């Protein structure tokens, strides 16, 4: 009986090993080994993202036509500059140098926004596309700052947590303002375009 049990167990372990190897991603030698490393790595990622946004937002504002959208984008540009400074404070608080690591997600979202602008004519339809692209960016930032806040709280980084929470609330407000501009004006104008 023991032999059967051992054989079944060996088969089970072998199947488990095979299923783990399918689709398994090997870790890089620089991979994070604990939550603090993951937190720092994620901060570097969003630091790059915010810097990239400082370059992308003026282009969006320049391609928008509705004054309310232009104002909303330009206002968020100023907020983004403050958020970048706040991230530098977070790095300082946790004893790390503020360095950026390319954020593939943000690079893709910005590229998608540029494609939308290229594929639409100037006017309400392009404005609607700019809002759509901007809200995707905001939702990514909301998810990122929510996660970073949770990491900071778990790690006992209370001051960093407070700063990250402040940014999280600003990103939620930016998303709300974009929705308001879309629903109050642009989407209806875009739907009437021939």
JSON list of C-alpha atoms in Angstrom, two decimals:
[
{"chain": "A", "resi": 1, "resn": "UNK", "atom": "CA", "xyz": [0.00, 0.00, 0.00]},
{"chain": "A", "resi": 2, "resn": "UNK", "atom": "CA", "xyz": [2.81, 2.41, 0.84]},
{"chain": "A", "resi": 3, "resn": "UNK", "atom": "CA", "xyz": [4.35, 1.85, -2.58]},
{"chain": "A", "resi": 4, "resn": "UNK", "atom": "CA", "xyz": [1.10, 2.89, -4.30]},
{"chain": "A", "resi": 5, "resn": "UNK", "atom": "CA", "xyz": [0.82, 5.95, -2.09]},
{"chain": "A", "resi": 6, "resn": "UNK", "atom": "CA", "xyz": [4.41, 6.92, -2.78]},
{"chain": "A", "resi": 7, "resn": "UNK", "atom": "CA", "xyz": [3.93, 6.36, -6.52]},
{"chain": "A", "resi": 8, "resn": "UNK", "atom": "CA", "xyz": [0.76, 8.52, -6.52]},
{"chain": "A", "resi": 9, "resn": "UNK", "atom": "CA", "xyz": [2.57, 11.21, -4.57]},
{"chain": "A", "resi": 10, "resn": "UNK", "atom": "CA", "xyz": [5.52, 11.14, -7.00]},
{"chain": "A", "resi": 11, "resn": "UNK", "atom": "CA", "xyz": [3.13, 11.42, -9.96]},
{"chain": "A", "resi": 12, "resn": "UNK", "atom": "CA", "xyz": [1.35, 14.32, -8.26]},
{"chain": "A", "resi": 13, "resn": "UNK", "atom": "CA", "xyz": [4.64, 16.14, -7.58]},
{"chain": "A", "resi": 14, "resn": "UNK", "atom": "CA", "xyz": [5.78, 15.51, -11.15]},
{"chain": "A", "resi": 15, "resn": "UNK", "atom": "CA", "xyz": [2.49, 16.90, -12.54]},
{"chain": "A", "resi": 16, "resn": "UNK", "atom": "CA", "xyz": [2.75, 19.88, -10.21]},
{"chain": "A", "resi": 17, "resn": "UNK", "atom": "CA", "xyz": [6.30, 20.60, -11.37]},
{"chain": "A", "resi": 18, "resn": "UNK", "atom": "CA", "xyz": [5.25, 20.32, -15.02]},
{"chain": "A", "resi": 19, "resn": "UNK", "atom": "CA", "xyz": [2.29, 22.68, -14.57]},
{"chain": "A", "resi": 20, "resn": "UNK", "atom": "CA", "xyz": [4.49, 25.20, -12.76]},
{"chain": "A", "resi": 21, "resn": "UNK", "atom": "CA", "xyz": [7.06, 25.14, -15.55]},
{"chain": "A", "resi": 22, "resn": "UNK", "atom": "CA", "xyz": [4.45, 25.84, -18.24]},
{"chain": "A", "resi": 23, "resn": "UNK", "atom": "CA", "xyz": [4.20, 29.61, -18.57]},
{"chain": "A", "resi": 24, "resn": "UNK", "atom": "CA", "xyz": [6.55, 30.21, -15.65]},
{"chain": "A", "resi": 25, "resn": "UNK", "atom": "CA", "xyz": [8.64, 33.35, -16.00]},
{"chain": "A", "resi": 26, "resn": "UNK", "atom": "CA", "xyz": [12.22, 33.13, -14.78]},
{"chain": "A", "resi": 27, "resn": "UNK", "atom": "CA", "xyz": [13.32, 35.95, -12.48]},
{"chain": "A", "resi": 28, "resn": "UNK", "atom": "CA", "xyz": [16.02, 38.39, -13.53]},
{"chain": "A", "resi": 29, "resn": "UNK", "atom": "CA", "xyz": [19.13, 38.51, -11.38]},
{"chain": "A", "resi": 30, "resn": "UNK", "atom": "CA", "xyz": [18.01, 41.99, -10.24]},
{"chain": "A", "resi": 31, "resn": "UNK", "atom": "CA", "xyz": [14.51, 40.82, -9.28]},
{"chain": "A", "resi": 32, "resn": "UNK", "atom": "CA", "xyz": [12.91, 42.15, -6.09]},
{"chain": "A", "resi": 33, "resn": "UNK", "atom": "CA", "xyz": [13.25, 39.71, -3.21]},
{"chain": "A", "resi": 34, "resn": "UNK", "atom": "CA", "xyz": [10.97, 41.44, -0.70]},
{"chain": "A", "resi": 35, "resn": "UNK", "atom": "CA", "xyz": [8.13, 43.95, -0.52]},
{"chain": "A", "resi": 36, "resn": "UNK", "atom": "CA", "xyz": [10.44, 46.88, 0.14]},
{"chain": "A", "resi": 37, "resn": "UNK", "atom": "CA", "xyz": [12.41, 46.20, -3.04]},
{"chain": "A", "resi": 38, "resn": "UNK", "atom": "CA", "xyz": [9.17, 45.86, -5.00]},
{"chain": "A", "resi": 39, "resn": "UNK", "atom": "CA", "xyz": [7.97, 49.16, -3.47]},
{"chain": "A", "resi": 40, "resn": "UNK", "atom": "CA", "xyz": [11.16, 50.99, -4.50]},
{"chain": "A", "resi": 41, "resn": "UNK", "atom": "CA", "xyz": [11.09, 49.44, -7.97]},
{"chain": "A", "resi": 42, "resn": "UNK", "atom": "CA", "xyz": [7.45, 50.50, -8.40]},
{"chain": "A", "resi": 43, "resn": "UNK", "atom": "CA", "xyz": [8.31, 54.04, -7.26]},
{"chain": "A", "resi": 44, "resn": "UNK", "atom": "CA", "xyz": [11.03, 54.21, -9.93]},
{"chain": "A", "resi": 45, "resn": "UNK", "atom": "CA", "xyz": [8.49, 53.06, -12.49]},
{"chain": "A", "resi": 46, "resn": "UNK", "atom": "CA", "xyz": [5.87, 55.73, -11.66]},
{"chain": "A", "resi": 47, "resn": "UNK", "atom": "CA", "xyz": [8.62, 58.37, -11.38]},
{"chain": "A", "resi": 48, "resn": "UNK", "atom": "CA", "xyz": [9.49, 57.68, -15.02]},
{"chain": "A", "resi": 49, "resn": "UNK", "atom": "CA", "xyz": [5.78, 57.71, -15.90]},
{"chain": "A", "resi": 50, "resn": "UNK", "atom": "CA", "xyz": [5.19, 61.13, -14.34]},
{"chain": "A", "resi": 51, "resn": "UNK", "atom": "CA", "xyz": [8.24, 62.56, -16.14]},
{"chain": "A", "resi": 52, "resn": "UNK", "atom": "CA", "xyz": [6.92, 61.17, -19.44]},
{"chain": "A", "resi": 53, "resn": "UNK", "atom": "CA", "xyz": [3.53, 62.75, -18.77]},
{"chain": "A", "resi": 54, "resn": "UNK", "atom": "CA", "xyz": [5.15, 66.15, -18.34]},
{"chain": "A", "resi": 55, "resn": "UNK", "atom": "CA", "xyz": [6.15, 65.83, -22.00]},
{"chain": "A", "resi": 56, "resn": "UNK", "atom": "CA", "xyz": [2.91, 64.25, -23.25]},
{"chain": "A", "resi": 57, "resn": "UNK", "atom": "CA", "xyz": [0.33, 66.54, -21.61]},
{"chain": "A", "resi": 58, "resn": "UNK", "atom": "CA", "xyz": [1.32, 69.73, -23.48]},
{"chain": "A", "resi": 59, "resn": "UNK", "atom": "CA", "xyz": [0.97, 67.84, -26.78]},
{"chain": "A", "resi": 60, "resn": "UNK", "atom": "CA", "xyz": [-2.53, 66.69, -25.77]},
{"chain": "A", "resi": 61, "resn": "UNK", "atom": "CA", "xyz": [-3.50, 70.25, -24.81]},
{"chain": "A", "resi": 62, "resn": "UNK", "atom": "CA", "xyz": [-2.15, 71.58, -28.11]},
{"chain": "A", "resi": 63, "resn": "UNK", "atom": "CA", "xyz": [-4.25, 69.06, -30.08]},
{"chain": "A", "resi": 64, "resn": "UNK", "atom": "CA", "xyz": [-7.46, 69.63, -28.10]},
{"chain": "A", "resi": 65, "resn": "UNK", "atom": "CA", "xyz": [-9.99, 72.21, -29.31]},
{"chain": "A", "resi": 66, "resn": "UNK", "atom": "CA", "xyz": [-12.56, 72.46, -26.50]},
{"chain": "A", "resi": 67, "resn": "UNK", "atom": "CA", "xyz": [-11.43, 75.15, -24.06]},
{"chain": "A", "resi": 68, "resn": "UNK", "atom": "CA", "xyz": [-12.65, 73.20, -21.01]},
{"chain": "A", "resi": 69, "resn": "UNK", "atom": "CA", "xyz": [-10.53, 70.20, -22.02]},
{"chain": "A", "resi": 70, "resn": "UNK", "atom": "CA", "xyz": [-7.47, 72.35, -22.67]},
{"chain": "A", "resi": 71, "resn": "UNK", "atom": "CA", "xyz": [-7.85, 73.94, -19.22]},
{"chain": "A", "resi": 72, "resn": "UNK", "atom": "CA", "xyz": [-8.31, 70.54, -17.56]},
{"chain": "A", "resi": 73, "resn": "UNK", "atom": "CA", "xyz": [-5.15, 69.17, -19.21]},
{"chain": "A", "resi": 74, "resn": "UNK", "atom": "CA", "xyz": [-3.09, 72.26, -18.41]},
{"chain": "A", "resi": 75, "resn": "UNK", "atom": "CA", "xyz": [-4.30, 72.24, -14.79]},
{"chain": "A", "resi": 76, "resn": "UNK", "atom": "CA", "xyz": [-3.28, 68.58, -14.52]},
{"chain": "A", "resi": 77, "resn": "UNK", "atom": "CA", "xyz": [0.12, 69.42, -15.96]},
{"chain": "A", "resi": 78, "resn": "UNK", "atom": "CA", "xyz": [0.73, 71.71, -12.97]},
{"chain": "A", "resi": 79, "resn": "UNK", "atom": "CA", "xyz": [-0.54, 68.99, -10.60]},
{"chain": "A", "resi": 80, "resn": "UNK", "atom": "CA", "xyz": [1.76, 66.45, -12.27]},
{"chain": "A", "resi": 81, "resn": "UNK", "atom": "CA", "xyz": [4.76, 68.69, -11.58]},
{"chain": "A", "resi": 82, "resn": "UNK", "atom": "CA", "xyz": [3.76, 68.75, -7.90]},
{"chain": "A", "resi": 83, "resn": "UNK", "atom": "CA", "xyz": [3.31, 64.97, -7.92]},
{"chain": "A", "resi": 84, "resn": "UNK", "atom": "CA", "xyz": [6.81, 64.53, -9.31]},
{"chain": "A", "resi": 85, "resn": "UNK", "atom": "CA", "xyz": [8.17, 66.65, -6.43]},
{"chain": "A", "resi": 86, "resn": "UNK", "atom": "CA", "xyz": [6.12, 64.61, -4.00]},
{"chain": "A", "resi": 87, "resn": "UNK", "atom": "CA", "xyz": [7.61, 61.39, -5.37]},
{"chain": "A", "resi": 88, "resn": "UNK", "atom": "CA", "xyz": [11.07, 62.84, -4.79]},
{"chain": "A", "resi": 89, "resn": "UNK", "atom": "CA", "xyz": [10.03, 63.48, -1.17]},
{"chain": "A", "resi": 90, "resn": "UNK", "atom": "CA", "xyz": [8.90, 59.84, -0.89]},
{"chain": "A", "resi": 91, "resn": "UNK", "atom": "CA", "xyz": [12.27, 58.62, -2.18]},
{"chain": "A", "resi": 92, "resn": "UNK", "atom": "CA", "xyz": [13.99, 60.89, 0.36]},
{"chain": "A", "resi": 93, "resn": "UNK", "atom": "CA", "xyz": [11.78, 59.68, 3.22]},
{"chain": "A", "resi": 94, "resn": "UNK", "atom": "CA", "xyz": [12.62, 56.04, 2.57]},
{"chain": "A", "resi": 95, "resn": "UNK", "atom": "CA", "xyz": [16.33, 56.76, 2.11]},
{"chain": "A", "resi": 96, "resn": "UNK", "atom": "CA", "xyz": [16.51, 56.07, -1.62]},
{"chain": "A", "resi": 97, "resn": "UNK", "atom": "CA", "xyz": [17.79, 58.16, -4.52]},
{"chain": "A", "resi": 98, "resn": "UNK", "atom": "CA", "xyz": [15.03, 59.37, -6.87]},
{"chain": "A", "resi": 99, "resn": "UNK", "atom": "CA", "xyz": [15.72, 57.46, -10.06]},
{"chain": "A", "resi": 100, "resn": "UNK", "atom": "CA", "xyz": [13.48, 56.61, -12.97]},
{"chain": "A", "resi": 101, "resn": "UNK", "atom": "CA", "xyz": [13.03, 53.19, -14.55]},
{"chain": "A", "resi": 102, "resn": "UNK", "atom": "CA", "xyz": [11.18, 53.04, -17.87]},
{"chain": "A", "resi": 103, "resn": "UNK", "atom": "CA", "xyz": [7.51, 52.28, -17.34]},
{"chain": "A", "resi": 104, "resn": "UNK", "atom": "CA", "xyz": [6.42, 50.16, -20.28]},
{"chain": "A", "resi": 105, "resn": "UNK", "atom": "CA", "xyz": [2.75, 50.56, -19.37]},
{"chain": "A", "resi": 106, "resn": "UNK", "atom": "CA", "xyz": [2.88, 54.37, -19.42]},
{"chain": "A", "resi": 107, "resn": "UNK", "atom": "CA", "xyz": [4.99, 54.37, -22.58]},
{"chain": "A", "resi": 108, "resn": "UNK", "atom": "CA", "xyz": [2.29, 52.26, -24.25]},
{"chain": "A", "resi": 109, "resn": "UNK", "atom": "CA", "xyz": [-0.55, 54.45, -22.99]},
{"chain": "A", "resi": 110, "resn": "UNK", "atom": "CA", "xyz": [1.17, 57.61, -24.23]},
{"chain": "A", "resi": 111, "resn": "UNK", "atom": "CA", "xyz": [1.84, 55.98, -27.59]},
{"chain": "A", "resi": 112, "resn": "UNK", "atom": "CA", "xyz": [-1.82, 54.96, -27.82]},
{"chain": "A", "resi": 113, "resn": "UNK", "atom": "CA", "xyz": [-2.84, 58.57, -27.10]},
{"chain": "A", "resi": 114, "resn": "UNK", "atom": "CA", "xyz": [-0.56, 59.80, -29.89]},
{"chain": "A", "resi": 115, "resn": "UNK", "atom": "CA", "xyz": [-2.10, 57.26, -32.27]},
{"chain": "A", "resi": 116, "resn": "UNK", "atom": "CA", "xyz": [-5.60, 58.45, -31.39]},
{"chain": "A", "resi": 117, "resn": "UNK", "atom": "CA", "xyz": [-4.60, 62.03, -32.18]},
{"chain": "A", "resi": 118, "resn": "UNK", "atom": "CA", "xyz": [-3.11, 60.95, -35.52]},
{"chain": "A", "resi": 119, "resn": "UNK", "atom": "CA", "xyz": [-6.18, 58.90, -36.44]},
{"chain": "A", "resi": 120, "resn": "UNK", "atom": "CA", "xyz": [-8.81, 61.57, -35.70]},
{"chain": "A", "resi": 121, "resn": "UNK", "atom": "CA", "xyz": [-9.59, 64.93, -37.23]},
{"chain": "A", "resi": 122, "resn": "UNK", "atom": "CA", "xyz": [-9.23, 68.06, -35.16]},
{"chain": "A", "resi": 123, "resn": "UNK", "atom": "CA", "xyz": [-12.45, 68.83, -33.28]},
{"chain": "A", "resi": 124, "resn": "UNK", "atom": "CA", "xyz": [-14.88, 67.06, -30.95]},
{"chain": "A", "resi": 125, "resn": "UNK", "atom": "CA", "xyz": [-14.00, 63.52, -32.10]},
{"chain": "A", "resi": 126, "resn": "UNK", "atom": "CA", "xyz": [-10.29, 64.09, -31.43]},
{"chain": "A", "resi": 127, "resn": "UNK", "atom": "CA", "xyz": [-11.19, 65.72, -28.11]},
{"chain": "A", "resi": 128, "resn": "UNK", "atom": "CA", "xyz": [-13.20, 62.63, -27.17]},
{"chain": "A", "resi": 129, "resn": "UNK", "atom": "CA", "xyz": [-10.20, 60.47, -28.11]},
{"chain": "A", "resi": 130, "resn": "UNK", "atom": "CA", "xyz": [-7.88, 62.62, -26.02]},
{"chain": "A", "resi": 131, "resn": "UNK", "atom": "CA", "xyz": [-10.22, 62.20, -23.05]},
{"chain": "A", "resi": 132, "resn": "UNK", "atom": "CA", "xyz": [-10.34, 58.43, -23.58]},
{"chain": "A", "resi": 133, "resn": "UNK", "atom": "CA", "xyz": [-6.54, 58.23, -23.71]},
{"chain": "A", "resi": 134, "resn": "UNK", "atom": "CA", "xyz": [-6.20, 60.53, -20.69]},
{"chain": "A", "resi": 135, "resn": "UNK", "atom": "CA", "xyz": [-8.61, 58.46, -18.63]},
{"chain": "A", "resi": 136, "resn": "UNK", "atom": "CA", "xyz": [-6.72, 55.26, -19.40]},
{"chain": "A", "resi": 137, "resn": "UNK", "atom": "CA", "xyz": [-3.62, 57.02, -18.09]},
{"chain": "A", "resi": 138, "resn": "UNK", "atom": "CA", "xyz": [-5.49, 58.21, -14.99]},
{"chain": "A", "resi": 139, "resn": "UNK", "atom": "CA", "xyz": [-6.83, 54.73, -14.29]},
{"chain": "A", "resi": 140, "resn": "UNK", "atom": "CA", "xyz": [-3.31, 53.30, -14.54]},
{"chain": "A", "resi": 141, "resn": "UNK", "atom": "CA", "xyz": [-2.07, 55.97, -12.13]},
{"chain": "A", "resi": 142, "resn": "UNK", "atom": "CA", "xyz": [-4.96, 55.35, -9.74]},
{"chain": "A", "resi": 143, "resn": "UNK", "atom": "CA", "xyz": [-4.12, 51.64, -9.66]},
{"chain": "A", "resi": 144, "resn": "UNK", "atom": "CA", "xyz": [-0.40, 52.36, -9.21]},
{"chain": "A", "resi": 145, "resn": "UNK", "atom": "CA", "xyz": [-0.76, 54.95, -6.45]},
{"chain": "A", "resi": 146, "resn": "UNK", "atom": "CA", "xyz": [-3.32, 52.75, -4.68]},
{"chain": "A", "resi": 147, "resn": "UNK", "atom": "CA", "xyz": [-0.84, 49.88, -4.70]},
{"chain": "A", "resi": 148, "resn": "UNK", "atom": "CA", "xyz": [2.07, 52.08, -3.63]},
{"chain": "A", "resi": 149, "resn": "UNK", "atom": "CA", "xyz": [-0.03, 53.47, -0.76]},
{"chain": "A", "resi": 150, "resn": "UNK", "atom": "CA", "xyz": [-0.82, 49.94, 0.40]},
{"chain": "A", "resi": 151, "resn": "UNK", "atom": "CA", "xyz": [2.86, 48.96, 0.21]},
{"chain": "A", "resi": 152, "resn": "UNK", "atom": "CA", "xyz": [3.91, 52.07, 2.18]},
{"chain": "A", "resi": 153, "resn": "UNK", "atom": "CA", "xyz": [1.31, 51.38, 4.86]},
{"chain": "A", "resi": 154, "resn": "UNK", "atom": "CA", "xyz": [2.34, 47.74, 5.14]},
{"chain": "A", "resi": 155, "resn": "UNK", "atom": "CA", "xyz": [6.01, 48.73, 5.41]},
{"chain": "A", "resi": 156, "resn": "UNK", "atom": "CA", "xyz": [5.25, 51.28, 8.15]},
{"chain": "A", "resi": 157, "resn": "UNK", "atom": "CA", "xyz": [6.27, 54.22, 5.95]},
{"chain": "A", "resi": 158, "resn": "UNK", "atom": "CA", "xyz": [3.54, 56.51, 7.30]},
{"chain": "A", "resi": 159, "resn": "UNK", "atom": "CA", "xyz": [4.82, 59.79, 5.86]},
{"chain": "A", "resi": 160, "resn": "UNK", "atom": "CA", "xyz": [5.32, 58.21, 2.45]},
{"chain": "A", "resi": 161, "resn": "UNK", "atom": "CA", "xyz": [1.83, 56.71, 2.73]},
{"chain": "A", "resi": 162, "resn": "UNK", "atom": "CA", "xyz": [0.31, 60.17, 3.36]},
{"chain": "A", "resi": 163, "resn": "UNK", "atom": "CA", "xyz": [2.09, 61.67, 0.34]},
{"chain": "A", "resi": 164, "resn": "UNK", "atom": "CA", "xyz": [1.08, 58.80, -1.94]},
{"chain": "A", "resi": 165, "resn": "UNK", "atom": "CA", "xyz": [-2.52, 59.03, -0.73]},
{"chain": "A", "resi": 166, "resn": "UNK", "atom": "CA", "xyz": [-2.56, 62.73, -1.59]},
{"chain": "A", "resi": 167, "resn": "UNK", "atom": "CA", "xyz": [-1.45, 61.92, -5.14]},
{"chain": "A", "resi": 168, "resn": "UNK", "atom": "CA", "xyz": [-4.00, 59.11, -5.37]},
{"chain": "A", "resi": 169, "resn": "UNK", "atom": "CA", "xyz": [-6.80, 61.54, -4.52]},
{"chain": "A", "resi": 170, "resn": "UNK", "atom": "CA", "xyz": [-5.53, 64.01, -7.14]},
{"chain": "A", "resi": 171, "resn": "UNK", "atom": "CA", "xyz": [-5.56, 61.30, -9.80]},
{"chain": "A", "resi": 172, "resn": "UNK", "atom": "CA", "xyz": [-9.13, 60.37, -8.89]},
{"chain": "A", "resi": 173, "resn": "UNK", "atom": "CA", "xyz": [-10.11, 64.05, -9.14]},
{"chain": "A", "resi": 174, "resn": "UNK", "atom": "CA", "xyz": [-8.46, 64.35, -12.57]},
{"chain": "A", "resi": 175, "resn": "UNK", "atom": "CA", "xyz": [-10.44, 61.32, -13.77]},
{"chain": "A", "resi": 176, "resn": "UNK", "atom": "CA", "xyz": [-13.66, 62.86, -12.42]},
{"chain": "A", "resi": 177, "resn": "UNK", "atom": "CA", "xyz": [-12.96, 66.17, -14.20]},
{"chain": "A", "resi": 178, "resn": "UNK", "atom": "CA", "xyz": [-12.28, 64.41, -17.49]},
{"chain": "A", "resi": 179, "resn": "UNK", "atom": "CA", "xyz": [-15.55, 62.51, -17.17]},
{"chain": "A", "resi": 180, "resn": "UNK", "atom": "CA", "xyz": [-17.38, 65.76, -16.48]},
{"chain": "A", "resi": 181, "resn": "UNK", "atom": "CA", "xyz": [-15.91, 67.45, -19.58]},
{"chain": "A", "resi": 182, "resn": "UNK", "atom": "CA", "xyz": [-16.78, 64.41, -21.70]},
{"chain": "A", "resi": 183, "resn": "UNK", "atom": "CA", "xyz": [-20.38, 64.08, -20.52]},
{"chain": "A", "resi": 184, "resn": "UNK", "atom": "CA", "xyz": [-21.20, 67.77, -20.39]},
{"chain": "A", "resi": 185, "resn": "UNK", "atom": "CA", "xyz": [-19.90, 68.69, -23.83]},
{"chain": "A", "resi": 186, "resn": "UNK", "atom": "CA", "xyz": [-17.51, 66.73, -25.95]},
{"chain": "A", "resi": 187, "resn": "UNK", "atom": "CA", "xyz": [-19.16, 63.32, -26.30]},
{"chain": "A", "resi": 188, "resn": "UNK", "atom": "CA", "xyz": [-22.43, 64.89, -27.46]},
{"chain": "A", "resi": 189, "resn": "UNK", "atom": "CA", "xyz": [-20.67, 67.16, -29.95]},
{"chain": "A", "resi": 190, "resn": "UNK", "atom": "CA", "xyz": [-18.61, 64.24, -31.22]},
{"chain": "A", "resi": 191, "resn": "UNK", "atom": "CA", "xyz": [-21.74, 62.12, -31.71]},
{"chain": "A", "resi": 192, "resn": "UNK", "atom": "CA", "xyz": [-23.18, 64.83, -33.97]},
{"chain": "A", "resi": 193, "resn": "UNK", "atom": "CA", "xyz": [-20.09, 65.00, -36.23]},
{"chain": "A", "resi": 194, "resn": "UNK", "atom": "CA", "xyz": [-20.75, 63.85, -39.78]}
]
